[in-house]
Structures are given as C-alpha cells and as structure tokens.
C-alpha cells in the first residue's frame, strides 16, 4: 500500500514536451495559451523580451489534497537565443495560482533538473507570493531537462526537450 501512495504523490510525465516545436506552432496536448486560462493582463505580466505570443504556454498542475484542491499553473515561455545562435533556445518558467486564488500555496517549489537528475535551480514560494519564477536559462536544441513542482510529499515532474 505504501508503494502505491508514493506513486500517486510523485507523478512524472510519461511524455516529453518538445519546446522547439512550439516555434513552428506545434504544441503537445495539455498545453494551452495563457489567454485561454487567464485574463490578458497576465500575458502582459508574463511578457519577456523576444518571446512571441505563440511560444508562451501554460499547463494546470494539480497536486491534489496537499493543495486543498487548489490548482497552480506552470507557465513556459521560449524564444530563439537572441545572440543569433539558432541552435540555442531561451526558456522562462513561472508558477502562478489558479481558480481566482491570489497567492501560491506557501512553500511550493519550482525546480529545474538536468537530464542526469541534478538540481540546477530551485525557487520556493513565501507566505504571500503570487508568482515564482526560475532564472531564464538557455540550452541547445535536443537538450533534455525536467521541471518539478512540489509541495510537501507530493510532486509532479514535466519532461522537456529543447
């Protein structure tokens, strides 16, 4: 029984989201435009230089009872590297509250993990954070990484390829 409950509280996506395909307008299931979930003002709040509208997407993350049934949204924005290197992609990742909540749950974590499993960045929400964001990072096309959202003993990990 313990094995089953552990599997339920630590979910790892079975599919890998190919972010470079977003630049061609190809988006995996489960990812939506920011405007489809939020008011247009959020899109302005999430605006970053050189990130085109079609390369900003969001996915609802539900950690179940640990969030008292509150949901959060993982927002990902990508752009070709503005240094002129077409093989590199810049990525920004944010976590925002959903369903009319103003603040994120206290102590929720947004974690960037390398393909080898090394933690590269980690951000933790404080008492009244309405958003947490990883530092913008760059990588070569084809590079794999994961982003983990965790609260207490529960986590959801999304896998990506640039």
XYZ file of N, CA, C and O in Angstrom:
648
model
N 0.832 -1.189 0.000
C 0.000 0.000 0.000
C 0.877 1.253 0.000
O 0.587 2.210 -0.673
N 1.958 1.231 0.764
C 2.857 2.379 0.823
C 3.430 2.713 -0.553
O 3.555 3.861 -0.924
N 3.767 1.678 -1.323
C 4.308 1.857 -2.672
C 3.295 2.577 -3.560
O 3.642 3.484 -4.291
N 2.039 2.212 -3.468
C 1.000 2.823 -4.297
C 0.835 4.295 -3.947
O 0.803 5.146 -4.824
N 0.741 4.619 -2.665
C 0.540 6.017 -2.289
C 1.738 6.872 -2.689
O 1.587 8.021 -3.054
N 2.942 6.303 -2.642
C 4.116 7.064 -3.056
C 4.054 7.353 -4.549
O 4.382 8.436 -4.996
N 3.602 6.384 -5.345
C 3.483 6.605 -6.778
C 2.441 7.672 -7.093
O 2.583 8.415 -8.043
N 1.386 7.745 -6.309
C 0.348 8.732 -6.550
C 0.815 10.138 -6.203
O 0.369 11.101 -6.802
N 1.705 10.262 -5.229
C 2.104 11.593 -4.791
C 3.324 12.134 -5.544
O 3.653 13.293 -5.407
N 3.999 11.309 -6.316
C 5.155 11.755 -7.091
C 4.967 11.330 -8.544
O 5.382 10.250 -8.942
N 4.337 12.187 -9.310
C 3.978 11.870 -10.689
C 5.035 12.433 -11.625
O 5.412 13.595 -11.536
N 5.515 11.585 -12.537
C 6.462 12.002 -13.559
C 5.775 11.818 -14.904
O 5.262 10.743 -15.203
N 5.758 12.875 -15.691
C 5.134 12.816 -17.004
C 5.760 11.707 -17.834
O 6.973 11.542 -17.852
N 4.918 10.946 -18.527
C 5.417 9.871 -19.388
C 5.878 10.415 -20.735
O 6.657 9.784 -21.431
N 5.396 11.583 -21.096
C 5.757 12.168 -22.384
C 6.726 13.329 -22.177
O 6.764 13.945 -21.126
N 7.494 13.601 -23.216
C 8.427 14.720 -23.203
C 7.884 15.790 -24.135
O 7.571 15.512 -25.288
N 7.767 16.996 -23.636
C 7.292 18.130 -24.437
C 8.467 18.697 -25.221
O 9.475 19.082 -24.637
N 8.334 18.726 -26.555
C 9.389 19.250 -27.411
C 9.159 20.743 -27.609
O 8.297 21.154 -28.379
N 9.926 21.555 -26.908
C 9.726 23.007 -26.931
C 10.106 23.644 -28.256
O 9.491 24.632 -28.663
N 11.099 23.111 -28.965
C 11.484 23.725 -30.243
C 10.351 23.619 -31.258
O 10.239 24.457 -32.156
N 9.468 22.628 -31.102
C 8.305 22.516 -31.993
C 7.329 23.668 -31.779
O 6.588 24.030 -32.695
N 7.324 24.264 -30.587
C 6.450 25.415 -30.339
C 6.801 26.557 -31.291
O 5.935 27.332 -31.677
N 8.078 26.669 -31.660
C 8.497 27.734 -32.571
C 7.881 27.553 -33.956
O 7.759 28.506 -34.716
N 7.467 26.312 -34.298
C 6.785 26.036 -35.563
C 5.267 25.950 -35.386
O 4.549 25.577 -36.296
N 4.799 26.266 -34.171
C 3.357 26.250 -33.931
C 2.798 24.886 -33.553
O 1.584 24.704 -33.482
N 3.649 23.902 -33.305
C 3.214 22.561 -32.912
C 3.272 22.468 -31.392
O 4.339 22.615 -30.798
N 2.117 22.209 -30.752
C 2.045 22.200 -29.292
C 1.422 20.885 -28.827
O 0.396 20.449 -29.352
N 2.045 20.258 -27.831
C 1.553 18.999 -27.277
C 0.228 19.180 -26.551
O -0.086 20.267 -26.069
N -0.508 18.077 -26.427
C -1.754 18.071 -25.655
C -1.470 18.474 -24.215
O -0.428 18.159 -23.664
N -2.441 19.149 -23.616
C -2.306 19.547 -22.219
C -1.770 20.959 -22.044
O -1.921 21.552 -20.991
N -1.118 21.492 -23.078
C -0.586 22.853 -23.019
C -1.568 23.791 -23.704
O -2.075 23.489 -24.775
N -1.842 24.924 -23.069
C -2.822 25.879 -23.581
C -2.189 27.261 -23.670
O -1.171 27.528 -23.038
N -2.844 28.136 -24.434
C -2.381 29.515 -24.458
C -2.671 30.130 -23.095
O -3.592 29.712 -22.392
N -1.893 31.118 -22.729
C -2.086 31.784 -21.444
C -3.447 32.468 -21.402
O -4.158 32.412 -20.401
N -3.835 33.095 -22.515
C -5.129 33.791 -22.562
C -6.306 32.852 -22.348
O -7.363 33.275 -21.909
N -6.157 31.564 -22.684
C -7.273 30.632 -22.513
C -7.536 30.320 -21.037
O -8.615 29.877 -20.683
N -6.553 30.567 -20.168
C -6.728 30.296 -18.745
C -6.823 31.559 -17.904
O -7.372 31.536 -16.814
N -6.234 32.622 -18.383
C -6.138 33.843 -17.598
C -6.652 35.025 -18.388
O -6.804 34.982 -19.596
N -6.800 36.117 -17.682
C -7.119 37.390 -18.318
C -5.892 37.856 -19.107
O -4.769 37.523 -18.768
N -6.117 38.667 -20.124
C -4.976 39.156 -20.920
C -3.908 39.881 -20.102
O -2.754 39.896 -20.499
N -4.282 40.442 -18.941
C -3.283 41.158 -18.131
C -2.143 40.234 -17.712
O -1.004 40.652 -17.574
N -2.452 38.931 -17.492
C -1.394 38.015 -17.087
C -0.386 37.850 -18.215
O 0.802 37.748 -17.978
N -0.895 37.834 -19.436
C 0.013 37.701 -20.560
C 1.007 38.852 -20.568
O 2.181 38.673 -20.860
N 0.540 40.048 -20.197
C 1.460 41.180 -20.085
C 2.429 40.977 -18.929
O 3.611 41.271 -19.037
N 1.936 40.458 -17.829
C 2.795 40.216 -16.668
C 3.843 39.156 -16.986
O 4.938 39.172 -16.435
N 3.505 38.224 -17.868
C 4.423 37.150 -18.222
C 5.268 37.511 -19.437
O 6.080 36.741 -19.880
N 5.074 38.703 -19.963
C 5.818 39.070 -21.163
C 7.296 39.193 -20.841
O 7.687 39.723 -19.814
N 8.077 38.652 -21.722
C 9.527 38.783 -21.628
C 10.022 39.188 -23.008
O 9.389 38.890 -24.013
N 11.142 39.836 -23.046
C 11.661 40.310 -24.331
C 11.801 39.153 -25.311
O 12.246 38.074 -24.962
N 11.403 39.414 -26.544
C 11.615 38.499 -27.665
C 10.872 37.176 -27.553
O 11.223 36.228 -28.232
N 9.883 37.089 -26.688
C 9.090 35.859 -26.644
C 7.774 36.136 -27.329
O 6.985 36.956 -26.888
N 7.573 35.469 -28.443
C 6.381 35.659 -29.259
C 5.181 35.001 -28.590
O 5.306 34.010 -27.877
N 3.997 35.530 -28.842
C 2.757 35.033 -28.249
C 2.602 33.508 -28.411
O 2.188 32.829 -27.500
N 2.920 32.987 -29.587
C 2.697 31.562 -29.842
C 3.682 30.650 -29.127
O 3.556 29.440 -29.204
N 4.674 31.217 -28.466
C 5.649 30.380 -27.777
C 5.530 30.498 -26.259
O 6.448 30.162 -25.537
N 4.377 30.998 -25.787
C 4.092 31.034 -24.355
C 2.893 30.129 -24.115
O 1.838 30.317 -24.706
N 3.070 29.143 -23.249
C 2.004 28.188 -22.977
C 1.913 27.942 -21.484
O 2.835 28.211 -20.727
N 0.787 27.358 -21.066
C 0.582 27.059 -19.662
C -0.053 25.686 -19.511
O -0.732 25.200 -20.403
N 0.216 25.066 -18.388
C -0.350 23.754 -18.067
C -0.796 23.781 -16.613
O -0.070 24.267 -15.746
N -1.983 23.261 -16.356
C -2.508 23.215 -14.995
C -1.834 22.075 -14.245
O -1.756 20.948 -14.737
N -1.350 22.379 -13.047
C -0.719 21.387 -12.173
C -1.619 21.227 -10.954
O -1.944 22.188 -10.276
N -2.015 19.997 -10.678
C -2.899 19.709 -9.551
C -2.203 18.708 -8.636
O -2.031 17.549 -8.991
N -1.769 19.181 -7.468
C -1.120 18.296 -6.503
C -2.127 17.726 -5.504
O -1.753 17.236 -4.446
N -3.401 17.798 -5.847
C -4.452 17.146 -5.065
C -4.637 17.708 -3.675
O -4.609 18.906 -3.460
N -4.813 16.812 -2.710
C -5.198 17.231 -1.370
C -4.128 18.061 -0.665
O -4.440 18.835 0.222
N -2.866 17.932 -1.068
C -1.830 18.753 -0.432
C -2.013 20.234 -0.726
O -1.467 21.080 -0.051
N -2.755 20.551 -1.763
C -3.034 21.949 -2.092
C -4.449 22.329 -1.686
O -4.952 23.358 -2.117
N -5.105 21.505 -0.853
C -6.502 21.744 -0.504
C -7.328 21.958 -1.766
O -8.182 22.832 -1.838
N -7.032 21.167 -2.780
C -7.701 21.212 -4.081
C -7.505 22.525 -4.838
O -8.253 22.836 -5.746
N -6.494 23.302 -4.443
C -6.122 24.472 -5.228
C -5.219 23.993 -6.360
O -4.424 23.079 -6.188
N -5.350 24.624 -7.495
C -4.509 24.279 -8.631
C -3.560 25.433 -8.914
O -3.847 26.576 -8.588
N -2.431 25.102 -9.507
C -1.474 26.111 -9.930
C -1.208 25.905 -11.415
O -1.491 24.840 -11.969
N -0.676 26.927 -12.058
C -0.366 26.841 -13.478
C 1.131 26.989 -13.679
O 1.754 27.895 -13.122
N 1.688 26.082 -14.460
C 3.083 26.166 -14.875
C 3.094 26.882 -16.216
O 2.480 26.421 -17.176
N 3.744 28.033 -16.261
C 3.834 28.820 -17.488
C 5.241 28.688 -18.043
O 6.220 28.850 -17.312
N 5.328 28.370 -19.334
C 6.617 28.226 -20.004
C 6.629 29.164 -21.199
O 5.683 29.188 -21.994
N 7.681 29.938 -21.332
C 7.887 30.792 -22.499
C 9.236 30.478 -23.104
O 10.212 30.256 -22.382
N 9.288 30.413 -24.429
C 10.556 30.120 -25.102
C 10.793 31.130 -26.211
O 9.861 31.749 -26.720
N 12.045 31.271 -26.599
C 12.409 32.100 -27.744
C 13.758 31.622 -28.273
O 14.568 31.088 -27.510
N 13.979 31.828 -29.578
C 15.321 31.542 -30.084
C 16.299 32.465 -29.364
O 15.945 33.584 -28.997
N 17.508 31.990 -29.155
C 18.513 32.801 -28.471
C 18.759 34.083 -29.256
O 18.975 34.053 -30.465
N 18.710 35.224 -28.586
C 18.862 36.499 -29.288
C 20.322 36.851 -29.574
O 20.602 37.927 -30.068
N 21.238 35.938 -29.269
C 22.645 36.154 -29.637
C 22.905 35.725 -31.078
O 24.038 35.745 -31.532
N 21.856 35.301 -31.778
C 21.999 34.906 -33.166
C 22.279 33.429 -33.352
O 22.335 32.933 -34.469
N 22.438 32.679 -32.268
C 22.677 31.240 -32.367
C 21.327 30.529 -32.473
O 20.611 30.399 -31.498
N 20.980 30.064 -33.678
C 19.676 29.441 -33.914
C 19.546 28.063 -33.263
O 18.455 27.520 -33.190
N 20.660 27.489 -32.809
C 20.581 26.183 -32.153
C 20.260 26.285 -30.675
O 20.009 25.285 -30.025
N 20.296 27.507 -30.123
C 20.009 27.691 -28.697
C 18.627 28.293 -28.512
O 18.175 29.108 -29.316
N 17.979 27.881 -27.434
C 16.649 28.368 -27.088
C 16.686 28.876 -25.652
O 17.257 28.229 -24.774
N 16.082 30.048 -25.426
C 15.937 30.606 -24.079
C 14.599 30.166 -23.513
O 13.589 30.139 -24.222
N 14.588 29.829 -22.224
C 13.381 29.332 -21.566
C 13.155 30.108 -20.278
O 14.085 30.345 -19.514
N 11.896 30.489 -20.049
C 11.498 31.075 -18.775
C 10.348 30.215 -18.242
O 9.482 29.773 -19.000
N 10.372 29.942 -16.934
C 9.327 29.110 -16.304
C 8.811 29.818 -15.061
O 9.591 30.287 -14.239
N 7.484 29.889 -14.951
C 6.823 30.514 -13.805
C 5.765 29.581 -13.252
O 5.219 28.754 -13.967
N 5.442 29.788 -11.987
C 4.330 29.105 -11.347
C 3.395 30.176 -10.810
O 3.839 31.106 -10.147
N 2.096 30.060 -11.143
C 1.095 31.049 -10.729
C -0.123 30.345 -10.151
O -0.436 29.224 -10.540
N -0.858 31.026 -9.257
C -2.078 30.428 -8.704
C -3.193 30.387 -9.754
O -3.156 31.118 -10.741
N -4.170 29.526 -9.517
C -5.324 29.369 -10.415
C -6.615 29.563 -9.630
O -6.600 29.705 -8.418
N -7.722 29.490 -10.362
C -9.076 29.474 -9.790
C -9.353 30.679 -8.895
O -9.993 30.553 -7.863
N -8.849 31.836 -9.282
C -9.136 33.045 -8.519
C -8.285 33.236 -7.281
O -8.428 34.234 -6.575
N -7.409 32.286 -6.970
C -6.517 32.463 -5.822
C -5.532 33.597 -6.122
O -5.060 33.739 -7.247
N -5.224 34.361 -5.101
C -4.297 35.475 -5.275
C -2.855 35.018 -5.058
O -1.942 35.471 -5.743
N -2.660 34.089 -4.110
C -1.313 33.667 -3.741
C -1.093 32.181 -3.999
O -2.030 31.383 -3.953
N 0.160 31.845 -4.236
C 0.559 30.441 -4.328
C 0.522 29.823 -2.942
O 0.675 30.524 -1.936
N 0.366 28.500 -2.864
C 0.493 27.843 -1.563
C 1.897 28.099 -1.002
O 2.884 28.092 -1.740
N 1.969 28.330 0.294
C 3.250 28.562 0.960
C 4.142 27.339 0.812
O 3.695 26.205 0.972
N 5.407 27.552 0.490
C 6.441 26.521 0.430
C 6.341 25.608 -0.792
O 6.941 24.543 -0.817
N 5.586 26.012 -1.813
C 5.585 25.235 -3.053
C 6.897 25.512 -3.777
O 7.437 26.619 -3.703
N 7.439 24.496 -4.440
C 8.752 24.621 -5.070
C 8.645 24.446 -6.584
O 7.870 23.630 -7.064
N 9.460 25.212 -7.303
C 9.625 25.099 -8.749
C 11.103 24.770 -8.960
O 11.970 25.542 -8.563
N 11.370 23.606 -9.555
C 12.736 23.083 -9.597
C 13.123 22.724 -11.033
O 12.383 22.015 -11.717
N 14.286 23.186 -11.469
C 14.859 22.826 -12.766
C 15.858 21.702 -12.539
O 16.758 21.825 -11.702
N 15.688 20.605 -13.297
C 16.512 19.407 -13.114
C 17.144 19.021 -14.447
O 16.462 18.988 -15.475
N 18.439 18.707 -14.415
C 19.136 18.268 -15.630
C 18.704 16.858 -16.004
O 18.081 16.146 -15.200
N 19.051 16.437 -17.223
C 18.737 15.079 -17.677
C 19.337 14.044 -16.728
O 18.755 12.992 -16.483
N 20.498 14.365 -16.149
C 21.182 13.451 -15.235
C 20.574 13.454 -13.834
O 20.980 12.691 -12.968
N 19.578 14.328 -13.595
C 18.918 14.358 -12.296
C 19.472 15.375 -11.316
O 19.059 15.431 -10.165
N 20.387 16.227 -11.766
C 20.983 17.249 -10.897
C 20.062 18.466 -10.827
O 19.561 18.944 -11.846
N 19.857 18.991 -9.607
C 19.071 20.211 -9.436
C 19.912 21.398 -9.893
O 20.988 21.656 -9.344
N 19.421 22.125 -10.907
C 20.139 23.275 -11.455
C 19.660 24.587 -10.848
O 20.446 25.509 -10.680
N 18.356 24.670 -10.570
C 17.762 25.857 -9.938
C 16.591 25.386 -9.091
O 15.940 24.394 -9.422
N 16.320 26.139 -8.032
C 15.154 25.844 -7.192
C 14.641 27.150 -6.595
O 15.425 27.958 -6.111
N 13.326 27.352 -6.680
C 12.686 28.536 -6.118
C 11.542 28.053 -5.239
O 10.796 27.144 -5.616
N 11.395 28.666 -4.064
C 10.349 28.285 -3.115
C 9.476 29.499 -2.811
O 9.988 30.590 -2.581
N 8.152 29.293 -2.799
C 7.241 30.405 -2.508
C 7.284 30.753 -1.031
O 7.494 29.905 -0.170
N 7.046 32.041 -0.765
C 6.944 32.531 0.596
C 5.466 32.694 0.946
O 4.599 32.218 0.221
N 5.161 33.375 2.006
C 3.784 33.441 2.506
C 2.821 34.090 1.520
O 1.747 33.583 1.300
N 3.185 35.191 0.902
C 2.234 35.864 0.016
C 2.814 36.081 -1.373
O 2.693 37.158 -1.948
N 3.385 35.047 -1.964
C 3.896 35.138 -3.333
C 2.770 34.828 -4.311
O 2.086 33.807 -4.174
N 2.592 35.711 -5.293
C 1.587 35.428 -6.318
C 2.227 34.805 -7.552
O 1.545 34.474 -8.516
N 3.553 34.623 -7.512
C 4.276 34.044 -8.634
C 5.684 33.682 -8.168
O 6.263 34.397 -7.362
N 6.199 32.572 -8.653
C 7.627 32.287 -8.509
C 8.151 31.950 -9.896
O 7.418 31.435 -10.747
N 9.418 32.272 -10.135
C 9.983 32.100 -11.469
C 11.428 31.649 -11.372
O 12.196 32.157 -10.566
N 11.788 30.701 -12.240
C 13.183 30.314 -12.377
C 13.909 31.394 -13.161
O 13.297 32.099 -13.973
N 15.207 31.528 -12.950
C 16.005 32.414 -13.791
C 15.936 31.897 -15.224
O 15.940 30.683 -15.455
N 15.875 32.814 -16.192
C 15.870 32.407 -17.593
C 17.123 31.583 -17.867
O 18.214 31.918 -17.409
N 16.940 30.482 -18.604
C 18.088 29.642 -18.936
C 18.068 29.329 -20.426
O 17.039 29.445 -21.084
N 19.235 28.965 -20.949
C 19.386 28.665 -22.378
C 19.932 27.261 -22.541
O 20.645 26.760 -21.673
N 19.615 26.674 -23.675
C 20.150 25.356 -23.980
C 20.125 25.108 -25.474
O 19.419 25.792 -26.221
N 20.898 24.135 -25.898
C 20.949 23.761 -27.308
C 19.744 22.895 -27.649
O 19.256 22.126 -26.805
N 19.276 23.013 -28.892
C 18.182 22.159 -29.351
C 18.565 20.699 -29.148
O 19.705 20.319 -29.357
N 17.601 19.907 -28.712
C 17.838 18.495 -28.451
C 18.182 18.202 -26.999
O 18.140 17.056 -26.565
N 18.529 19.227 -26.226
C 18.880 19.034 -24.819
C 17.621 18.742 -23.997
O 16.580 19.347 -24.210
N 17.736 17.821 -23.053
C 16.608 17.426 -22.202
C 16.774 17.968 -20.789
O 17.889 18.056 -20.279
N 15.642 18.304 -20.179
C 15.606 18.738 -18.794
C 14.202 18.485 -18.263
O 13.284 18.147 -19.020
N 14.032 18.648 -16.959
C 12.719 18.492 -16.334
C 12.440 19.685 -15.437
O 13.364 20.326 -14.935
N 11.164 19.955 -15.243
C 10.734 20.949 -14.267
C 9.790 20.240 -13.308
O 8.836 19.583 -13.722
N 10.116 20.364 -12.025
C 9.355 19.696 -10.975
C 8.639 20.740 -10.128
O 9.230 21.755 -9.761
N 7.369 20.472 -9.855
C 6.578 21.295 -8.939
C 6.305 20.413 -7.738
O 5.765 19.313 -7.880
N 6.689 20.878 -6.543
C 6.488 20.033 -5.363
C 5.961 20.849 -4.186
O 6.253 22.026 -4.043
N 5.184 20.165 -3.379
C 4.674 20.730 -2.137
C 4.577 19.585 -1.145
O 3.879 18.599 -1.398
N 5.311 19.702 -0.045
C 5.319 18.619 0.937
C 5.844 17.342 0.311
O 6.901 17.340 -0.321
N 5.072 16.261 0.440
C 5.488 14.961 -0.097
C 5.005 14.716 -1.516
O 5.245 13.647 -2.072
N 4.291 15.668 -2.099
C 3.737 15.482 -3.442
C 4.526 16.278 -4.468
O 4.987 17.379 -4.196
N 4.657 15.707 -5.655
C 5.335 16.421 -6.733
C 4.823 15.943 -8.087
O 4.334 14.826 -8.230
N 4.962 16.816 -9.051
C 4.690 16.487 -10.446
C 5.894 16.969 -11.244
O 6.341 18.111 -11.074
N 6.423 16.098 -12.102
C 7.586 16.424 -12.900
C 7.202 16.395 -14.384
O 6.656 15.402 -14.855
N 7.497 17.482 -15.063
C 7.259 17.583 -16.513
C 8.606 17.492 -17.213
O 9.568 18.174 -16.844
N 8.685 16.651 -18.260
C 9.925 16.476 -19.019
C 9.861 17.291 -20.304
O 8.820 17.357 -20.957
N 11.016 17.888 -20.656
C 11.091 18.741 -21.830
C 12.319 18.412 -22.669
O 13.316 17.952 -22.148
N 12.206 18.713 -23.960
C 13.354 18.695 -24.882
C 13.362 20.015 -25.614
O 12.308 20.496 -26.052
N 14.538 20.627 -25.707
C 14.637 21.895 -26.447
C 14.685 21.627 -27.943
O 15.044 20.587 -28.399
